[in-house]
Amino acid sequence: MNGSVPVGRVVGVPLRMHWSVPLLAVFLAYGLGRQTLPLWTPGYSNAVYTLASAVGALLLMASLLLHEAAHAAMARRKKISVQDVTLWALGGMTRMGRPQSAAAAFAVAVSGPLTSLVIGGAALGAGIGLNTLPGWAVPGAVLGWLGWVNLALGVFNLLPAAPLDGGRVVQALLWWRTGDRDRADRAASRSGQVLGVLLMGAGWVTLLRGSSGGLWLVFTGLFVMVVAGAERQRAVIGTALQGVRVADAMSSPVATGADWLTVRRFIDEVALPSRHSAVPLLDFDGRPSGIVELRRLAAVQGPLRDTTQVRDLAVPLSRCAVASSEELLTEALDRLSTATGTRLLVIDGDRLVGIVTAKDITRLMRHNLLGGEKRG
């Protein structure tokens, strides 16, 4: 996700944090310390409320992390590749490959909400218990708040609409029942679009009634609607490309350049003649080493163009989306992300044999569509 930075690892996969997380923590701590705690446990000093609200916000961030960690851990248990876990203002996001069975998809989907519900129940029970002890009213209130928030998070995530976890559950059940994954994806994403519209409508009504909380509903609804629309489009593309190999879509041969060239030589000898916005790179042995975008070369000015090597500006192969020519295209496209970019490098053995771009996908789908019309 754009705007996120790596902060460590969780259950063996990279953990990233979006810039909106600190803002969310401050927002939650402010509401807890200025409104909730004074209402539930009146009579304490501002310092007590401030400290307690900061602890509560951190505990909630930790519970959100556990929610996403449960998804990642279950995915790894089901032999599904996990790219990373990202925390952001609306909770979290775990990027992973596509499950190979409905049972695996179901297990991964329910693991997060169940974790939130367990945390919520445990925190609420502990809060009620502490509230009966003298002098523990504020910690009990913090745990009670944490419990209710996690219970609400668990229930909300179980709503039957993608991209929420409940939508993933619906996908898995429909996939199991019909045996058609793409049809299940389309149905769940359609319900997500409907839910997004309903949340936005509820948010606007709440705003008109004078509650600022409606803005959060509008933002959440917009996110759900946009992501569900993108997933629906991906499902449609998946249906259109069913059974297609990477070799059928790739452009070959590929214009490449040596990664040891200076920026000036690379622009003059490779970039300008190729007329591409990005060029794959080869090392001394002719093996692919990454890809460089021309805009990054253009940013290097003056004498630096004669001393900077192109490899220093490139995206290394380890961060590129890579596939073999005989793979199914739909599975290979799942590796594309904001981190890898929109290009798929096709490598057989240790040789670059082709590249798949958005234009290649569009060309292939147009060809399939026209071919289908002619056959009809």
Short mmCIF file of N, CA, C and O in Angstrom, two decimals, residues 58 150 215 257 260 321-322:
data_model
loop_
_atom_site.label_atom_id
_atom_site.label_comp_id
_atom_site.label_asym_id
_atom_site.label_seq_id
_atom_site.Cartn_x
_atom_site.Cartn_y
_atom_site.Cartn_z
N LEU A 58 -2.98 1.90 22.29
CA LEU A 58 -1.93 0.96 21.94
C LEU A 58 -2.43 -0.48 21.98
O LEU A 58 -2.08 -1.30 21.12
N ASN A 150 -13.44 -4.52 19.95
CA ASN A 150 -13.05 -5.73 19.23
C ASN A 150 -14.27 -6.57 18.85
O ASN A 150 -14.29 -7.18 17.78
N LEU A 215 -18.77 10.95 9.09
CA LEU A 215 -17.68 11.08 8.13
C LEU A 215 -16.87 9.78 8.06
O LEU A 215 -16.43 9.38 6.99
N GLY A 257 18.42 -3.79 -21.58
CA GLY A 257 19.64 -3.00 -21.50
C GLY A 257 20.57 -3.56 -20.44
O GLY A 257 20.13 -4.26 -19.51
N TRP A 260 24.96 -2.36 -16.11
CA TRP A 260 26.17 -1.66 -15.69
C TRP A 260 26.41 -0.36 -16.46
O TRP A 260 27.34 0.39 -16.16
N ALA A 321 7.56 -8.68 -10.15
CA ALA A 321 6.65 -9.81 -10.35
C ALA A 321 7.21 -10.67 -11.47
O ALA A 321 7.47 -10.18 -12.58
N VAL A 322 7.40 -11.96 -11.19
CA VAL A 322 8.06 -12.87 -12.13
C VAL A 322 7.19 -14.10 -12.34
O VAL A 322 6.52 -14.57 -11.42
#
